[in-house]
Coordinates of C-alpha atoms in Angstrom, one line a residue:
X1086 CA 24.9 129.7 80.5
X1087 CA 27.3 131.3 77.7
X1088 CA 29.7 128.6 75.9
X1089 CA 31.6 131.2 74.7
X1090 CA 32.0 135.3 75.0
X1091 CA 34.3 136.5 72.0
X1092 CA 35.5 140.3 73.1
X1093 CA 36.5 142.9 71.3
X1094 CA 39.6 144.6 72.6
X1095 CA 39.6 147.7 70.2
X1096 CA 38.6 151.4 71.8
X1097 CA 36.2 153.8 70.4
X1098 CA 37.6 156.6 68.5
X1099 CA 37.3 159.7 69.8
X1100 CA 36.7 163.0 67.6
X1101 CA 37.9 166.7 68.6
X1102 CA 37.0 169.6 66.5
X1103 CA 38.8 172.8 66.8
X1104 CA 37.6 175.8 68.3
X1105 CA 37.8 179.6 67.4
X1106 CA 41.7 181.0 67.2
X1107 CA 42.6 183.8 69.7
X1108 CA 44.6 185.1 66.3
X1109 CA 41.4 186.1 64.6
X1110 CA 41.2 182.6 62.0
X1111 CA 37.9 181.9 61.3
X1112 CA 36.2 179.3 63.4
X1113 CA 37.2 175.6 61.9
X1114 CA 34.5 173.4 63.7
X1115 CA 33.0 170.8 61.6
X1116 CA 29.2 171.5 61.4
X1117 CA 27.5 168.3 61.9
X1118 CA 26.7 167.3 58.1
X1119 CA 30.6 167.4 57.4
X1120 CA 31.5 164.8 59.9
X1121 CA 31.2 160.9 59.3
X1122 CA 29.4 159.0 61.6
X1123 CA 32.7 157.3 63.4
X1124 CA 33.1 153.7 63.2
X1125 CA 32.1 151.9 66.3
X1126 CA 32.9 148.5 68.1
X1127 CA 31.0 145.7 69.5
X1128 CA 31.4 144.5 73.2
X1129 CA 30.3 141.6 75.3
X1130 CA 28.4 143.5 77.2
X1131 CA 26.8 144.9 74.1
X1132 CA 26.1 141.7 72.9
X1133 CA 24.4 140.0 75.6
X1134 CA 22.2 143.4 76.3
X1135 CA 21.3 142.9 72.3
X1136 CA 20.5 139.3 73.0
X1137 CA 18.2 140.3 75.5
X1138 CA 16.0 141.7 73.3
X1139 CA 14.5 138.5 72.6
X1140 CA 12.5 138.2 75.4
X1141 CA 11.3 141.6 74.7
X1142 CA 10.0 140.4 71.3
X1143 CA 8.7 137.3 72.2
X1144 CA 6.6 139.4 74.6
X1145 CA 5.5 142.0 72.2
X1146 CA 4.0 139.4 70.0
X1147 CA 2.4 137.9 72.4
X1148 CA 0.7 141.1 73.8
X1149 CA 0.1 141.8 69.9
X1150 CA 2.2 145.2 70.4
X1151 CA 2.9 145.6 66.8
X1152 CA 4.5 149.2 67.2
X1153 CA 6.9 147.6 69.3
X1154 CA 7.6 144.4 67.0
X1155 CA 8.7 146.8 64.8
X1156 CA 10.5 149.2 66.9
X1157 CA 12.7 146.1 67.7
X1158 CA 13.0 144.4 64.3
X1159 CA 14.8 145.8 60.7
X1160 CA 15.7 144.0 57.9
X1161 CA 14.5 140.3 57.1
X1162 CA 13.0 140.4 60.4
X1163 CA 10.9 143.1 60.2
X1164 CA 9.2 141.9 56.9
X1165 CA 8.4 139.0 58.9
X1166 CA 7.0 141.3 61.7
X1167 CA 4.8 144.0 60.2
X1168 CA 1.8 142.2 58.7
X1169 CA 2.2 139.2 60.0
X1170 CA 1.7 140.8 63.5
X1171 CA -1.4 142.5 62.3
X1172 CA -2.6 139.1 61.1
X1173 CA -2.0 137.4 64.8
X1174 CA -4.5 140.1 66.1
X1175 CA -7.0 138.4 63.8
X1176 CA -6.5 135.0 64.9
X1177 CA -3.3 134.2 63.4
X1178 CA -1.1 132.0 65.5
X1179 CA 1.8 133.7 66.7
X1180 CA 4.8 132.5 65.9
X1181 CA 7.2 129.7 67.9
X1182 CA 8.7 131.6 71.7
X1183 CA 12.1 132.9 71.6
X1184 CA 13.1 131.4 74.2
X1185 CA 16.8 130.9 73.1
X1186 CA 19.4 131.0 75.6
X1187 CA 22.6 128.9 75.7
X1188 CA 24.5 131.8 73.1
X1189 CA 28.1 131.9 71.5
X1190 CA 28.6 135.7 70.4
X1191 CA 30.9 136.4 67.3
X1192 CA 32.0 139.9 67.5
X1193 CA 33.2 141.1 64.5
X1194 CA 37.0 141.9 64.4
X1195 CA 37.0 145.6 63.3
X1196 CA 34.6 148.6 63.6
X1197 CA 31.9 149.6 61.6
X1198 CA 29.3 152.8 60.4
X1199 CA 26.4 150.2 62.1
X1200 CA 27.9 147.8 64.2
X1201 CA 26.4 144.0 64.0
X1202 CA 27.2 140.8 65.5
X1203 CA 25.8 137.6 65.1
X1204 CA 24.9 134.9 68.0
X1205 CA 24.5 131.4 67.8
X1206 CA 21.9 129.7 70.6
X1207 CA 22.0 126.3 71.1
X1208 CA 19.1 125.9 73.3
X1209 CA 16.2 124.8 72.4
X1210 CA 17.3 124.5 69.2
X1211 CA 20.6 125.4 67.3
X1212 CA 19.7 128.8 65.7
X1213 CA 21.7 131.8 64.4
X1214 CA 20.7 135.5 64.9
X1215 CA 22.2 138.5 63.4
X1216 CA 22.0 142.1 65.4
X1217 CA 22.6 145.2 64.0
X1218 CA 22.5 148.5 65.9
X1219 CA 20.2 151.2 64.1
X1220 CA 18.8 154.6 65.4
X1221 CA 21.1 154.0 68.9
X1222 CA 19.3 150.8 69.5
X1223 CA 19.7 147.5 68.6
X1224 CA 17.4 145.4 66.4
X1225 CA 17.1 141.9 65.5
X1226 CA 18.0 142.1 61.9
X1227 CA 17.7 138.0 61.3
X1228 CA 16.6 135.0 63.1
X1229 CA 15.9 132.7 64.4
X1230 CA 18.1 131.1 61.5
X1231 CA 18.0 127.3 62.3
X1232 CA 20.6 125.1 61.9
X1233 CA 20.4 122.2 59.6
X1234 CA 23.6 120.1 60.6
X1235 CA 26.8 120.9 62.4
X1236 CA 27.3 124.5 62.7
X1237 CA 30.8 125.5 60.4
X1238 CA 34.0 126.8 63.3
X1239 CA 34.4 130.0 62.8
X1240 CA 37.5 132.0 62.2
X1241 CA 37.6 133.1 65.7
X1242 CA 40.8 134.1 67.9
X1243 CA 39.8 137.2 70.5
X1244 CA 37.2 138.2 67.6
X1245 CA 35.7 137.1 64.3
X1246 CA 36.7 137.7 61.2
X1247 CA 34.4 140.0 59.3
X1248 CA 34.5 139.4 55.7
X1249 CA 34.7 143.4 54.1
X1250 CA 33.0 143.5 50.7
X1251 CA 35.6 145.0 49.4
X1252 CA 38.1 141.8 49.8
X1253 CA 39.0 140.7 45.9
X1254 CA 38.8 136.7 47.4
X1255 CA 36.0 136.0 50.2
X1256 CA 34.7 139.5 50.1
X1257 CA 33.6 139.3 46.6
X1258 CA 32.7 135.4 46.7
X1259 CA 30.3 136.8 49.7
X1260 CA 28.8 139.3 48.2
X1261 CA 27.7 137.3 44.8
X1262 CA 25.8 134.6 47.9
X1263 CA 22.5 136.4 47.5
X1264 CA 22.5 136.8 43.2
X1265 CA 23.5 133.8 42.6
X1266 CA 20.2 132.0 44.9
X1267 CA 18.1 134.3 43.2
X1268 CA 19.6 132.9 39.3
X1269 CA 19.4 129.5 40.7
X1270 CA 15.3 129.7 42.2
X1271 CA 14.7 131.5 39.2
X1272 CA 16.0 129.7 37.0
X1273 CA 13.7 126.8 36.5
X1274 CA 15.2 125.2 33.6
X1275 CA 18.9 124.7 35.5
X1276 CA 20.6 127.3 32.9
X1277 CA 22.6 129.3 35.5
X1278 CA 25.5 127.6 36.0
X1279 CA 24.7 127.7 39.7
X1280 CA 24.7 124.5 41.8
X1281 CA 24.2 123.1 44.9
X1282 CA 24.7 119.2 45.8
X1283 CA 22.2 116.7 46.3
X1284 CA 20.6 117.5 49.5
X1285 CA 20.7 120.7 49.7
X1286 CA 17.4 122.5 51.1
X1287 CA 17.8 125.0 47.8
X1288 CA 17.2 122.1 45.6
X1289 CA 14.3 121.0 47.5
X1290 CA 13.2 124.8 47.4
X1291 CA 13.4 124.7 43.5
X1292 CA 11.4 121.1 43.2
X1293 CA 8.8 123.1 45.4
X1294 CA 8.3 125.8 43.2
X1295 CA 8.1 123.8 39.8
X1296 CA 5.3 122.1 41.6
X1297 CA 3.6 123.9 43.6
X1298 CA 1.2 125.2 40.3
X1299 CA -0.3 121.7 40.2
X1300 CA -1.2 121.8 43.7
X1301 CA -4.1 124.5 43.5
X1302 CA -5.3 123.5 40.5
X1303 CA -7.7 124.6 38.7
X1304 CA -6.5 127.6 40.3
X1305 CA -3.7 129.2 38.8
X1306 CA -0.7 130.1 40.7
X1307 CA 2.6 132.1 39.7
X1308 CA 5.7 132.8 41.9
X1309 CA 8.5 135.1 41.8
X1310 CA 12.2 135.1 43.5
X1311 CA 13.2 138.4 45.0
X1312 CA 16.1 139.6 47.3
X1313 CA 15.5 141.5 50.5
X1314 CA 17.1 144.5 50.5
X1315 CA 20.2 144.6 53.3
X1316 CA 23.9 145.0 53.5
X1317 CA 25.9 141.6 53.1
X1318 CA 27.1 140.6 56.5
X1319 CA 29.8 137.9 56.5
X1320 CA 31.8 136.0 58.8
X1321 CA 35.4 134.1 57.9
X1322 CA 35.2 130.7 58.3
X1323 CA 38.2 128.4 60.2
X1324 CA 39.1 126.5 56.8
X1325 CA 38.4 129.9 54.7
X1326 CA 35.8 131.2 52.7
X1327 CA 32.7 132.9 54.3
X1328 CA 29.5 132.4 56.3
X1329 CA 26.8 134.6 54.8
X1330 CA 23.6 135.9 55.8
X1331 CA 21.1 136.5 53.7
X1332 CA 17.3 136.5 52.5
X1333 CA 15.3 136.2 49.6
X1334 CA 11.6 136.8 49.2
X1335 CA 9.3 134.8 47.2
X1336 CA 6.3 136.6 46.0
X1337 CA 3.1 134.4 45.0
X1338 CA 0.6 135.8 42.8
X1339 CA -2.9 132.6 42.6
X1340 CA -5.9 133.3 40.7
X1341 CA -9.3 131.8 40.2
X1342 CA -12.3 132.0 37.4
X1343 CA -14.6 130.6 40.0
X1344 CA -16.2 132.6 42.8
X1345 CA -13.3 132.2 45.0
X1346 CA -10.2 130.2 45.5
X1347 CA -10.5 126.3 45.1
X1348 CA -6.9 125.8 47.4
X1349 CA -5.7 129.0 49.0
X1350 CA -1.7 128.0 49.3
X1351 CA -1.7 129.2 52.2
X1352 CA -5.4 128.2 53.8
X1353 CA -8.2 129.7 54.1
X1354 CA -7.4 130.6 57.5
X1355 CA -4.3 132.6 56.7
X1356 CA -6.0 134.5 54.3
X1357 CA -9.0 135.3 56.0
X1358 CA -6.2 136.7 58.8
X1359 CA -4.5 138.7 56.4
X1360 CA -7.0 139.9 54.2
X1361 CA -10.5 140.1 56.1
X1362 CA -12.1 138.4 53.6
X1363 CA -13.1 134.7 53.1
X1364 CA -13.0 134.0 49.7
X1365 CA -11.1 136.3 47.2
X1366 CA -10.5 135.2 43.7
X1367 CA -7.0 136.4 44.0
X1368 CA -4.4 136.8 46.1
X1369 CA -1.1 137.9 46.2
X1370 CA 1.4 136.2 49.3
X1371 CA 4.7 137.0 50.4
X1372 CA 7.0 134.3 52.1
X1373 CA 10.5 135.3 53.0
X1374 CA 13.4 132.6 53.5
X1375 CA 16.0 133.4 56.3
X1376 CA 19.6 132.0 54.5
X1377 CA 22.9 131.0 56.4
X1378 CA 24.9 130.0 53.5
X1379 CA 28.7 128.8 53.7
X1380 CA 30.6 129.8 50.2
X1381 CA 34.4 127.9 50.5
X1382 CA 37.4 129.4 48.7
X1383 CA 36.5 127.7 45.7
X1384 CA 33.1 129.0 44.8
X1385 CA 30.9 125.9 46.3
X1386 CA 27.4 127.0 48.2
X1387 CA 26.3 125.1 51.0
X1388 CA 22.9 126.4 52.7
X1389 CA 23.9 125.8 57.2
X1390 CA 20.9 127.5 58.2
X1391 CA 17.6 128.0 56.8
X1392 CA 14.1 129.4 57.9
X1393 CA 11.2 130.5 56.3
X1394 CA 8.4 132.1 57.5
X1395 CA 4.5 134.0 56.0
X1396 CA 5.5 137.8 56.0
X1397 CA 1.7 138.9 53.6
X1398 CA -1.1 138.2 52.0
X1399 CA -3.2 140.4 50.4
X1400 CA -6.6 140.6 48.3

């Protein structure tokens, strides 16, 4: 059942070139390199096709059709889907059934070069995902995001505000989301000014990495904060300010004098499903954290929605 089915009322724009003039002029037609891709819009029906591609996915991995795990993933979501579907073939688990259903689809309120929209399931568990259309298809560009608490209300009438990040207020406070969780993660001495209040999973996330070194000792383990390359995508919230998504990568680098690992961080298991071999001395592992972040008018980051997930490991 869909709660709630926000349209889009705005027509595509339609482009007309000239032809040749019976008066002799030269031929003005745009070759194809002159003209810009026009800006396109995001119906329901668009949106609940897009949303169908779960079950396609879900499928996919459990047939271990990598090609097609990629063919329907970009982004955040397709680090999480190129090795780690290789690593299923070797007896990996595969990861949890999208079975989502239960959707509210926020369509964003003006057209765009790649159109996106982002759906929140509620069923079986509260969980954001973000579509983008690339290569005339759609692709699941994020998600499952899960929910932590209450899900922020929207700015929603007909459509959804789309933050632009352009906008000198929300725009730019939107775009800084992703830089400023990569100053606070790697930042382990609380220099950067950045903060989030008690509770938030980010904090735990920091606690996690100070520690996790003593965990494998007398390995020796090293870990670094990255961003995964995307365009911010934003959404205007009810009360103002943004919801962001977003995703960092956090690159893990353990080494051993012994004849292999002592704690692999990830078991033995995982590695032996990445790499093909049992017992390296080193390894390098690559976890990527799916982000829903809310950023108010006044600066203040609040993490809504968070998964992470094993995208690599190798020897």
């Amino acid at each position: 059942m869909l709660r709630r089915l926000v349209a889009l009322g705005i027509s595509a724009a339609l482009l007309t070139a000239c032809g040749a003039q019976d008066d002799g002029q030269p031929d003005r037609t745009p070759t194809p390199g002159s003209v810009a891709a026009p800006a396109q819009t995001v119906g329901p029906e668009d949106a609940i096709a897009a949303f169908g591609l779960l079950k396609e996915l879900d499928d996919a991995w459990k047939k271990h059709d990598c090609a097609k795990v990629a063919f329907l993933t970009t982004s955040a979501a397709g680090e999480l889907g190129a090795r780690a579907c290789e690593a299923v073939k070797n007896s990996r688990p595969a990861p949890a059934p999208l079975n989502y259903s239960d959707a509210d689809y926020f369509l964003p309120d003006h057209p765009a070069e790649r159109p996106w929209f982002v759906a929140l399931a509620h069923e079986p568990r509260p969980s954001y995902f973000l579509f983008v259309r690339e290569e005339d298809r759609w692709r699941l560009a994020y998600g499952p995001i899960r929910v932590l608490g209450a899900a922020p209300d929207l700015d929603t009438q007909q459509t959804t505000r789309a933050v632009p990040t352009d906008d000198p207020d929300d725009g730019v406070r939107a775009r800084l989301v992703p830089q400023k969780h990569l100053a606070f993660l790697s930042d382990r001495a609380g220099l950067s000014g950045v903060r989030f209040a008690s509770g938030d999973p980010m904090r735990a996330l920091l606690a996690e990495l100070i520690g996790k070194p003593a965990t494998v000792r007398p390995d020796r383990l090293s870990s670094d904060v990255q961003l995964v390359p995307s365009e911010t995508r934003a959404l205007g919230l009810a009360d103002g300010g943004a919801l962001v998504f977003h995703a960092l990568k956090i690159v893990y680098t353990q080494k051993t004098g012994a004849r292999g690992l002592a704690h692999p961080l990830f078991g033995a298991g995982a590695v032996r499903a990445f790499t093909g071999k049992p017992g390296p001395k080193a390894i390098h592992a690559a976890e990527v954290v799916l982000l829903a972040t809310k950023v108010t008018a006044d600066g203040k980051l609040t993490t809504v929605a968070m998964t992470r997930g094993l995208a690599d490991i190798t020897a």
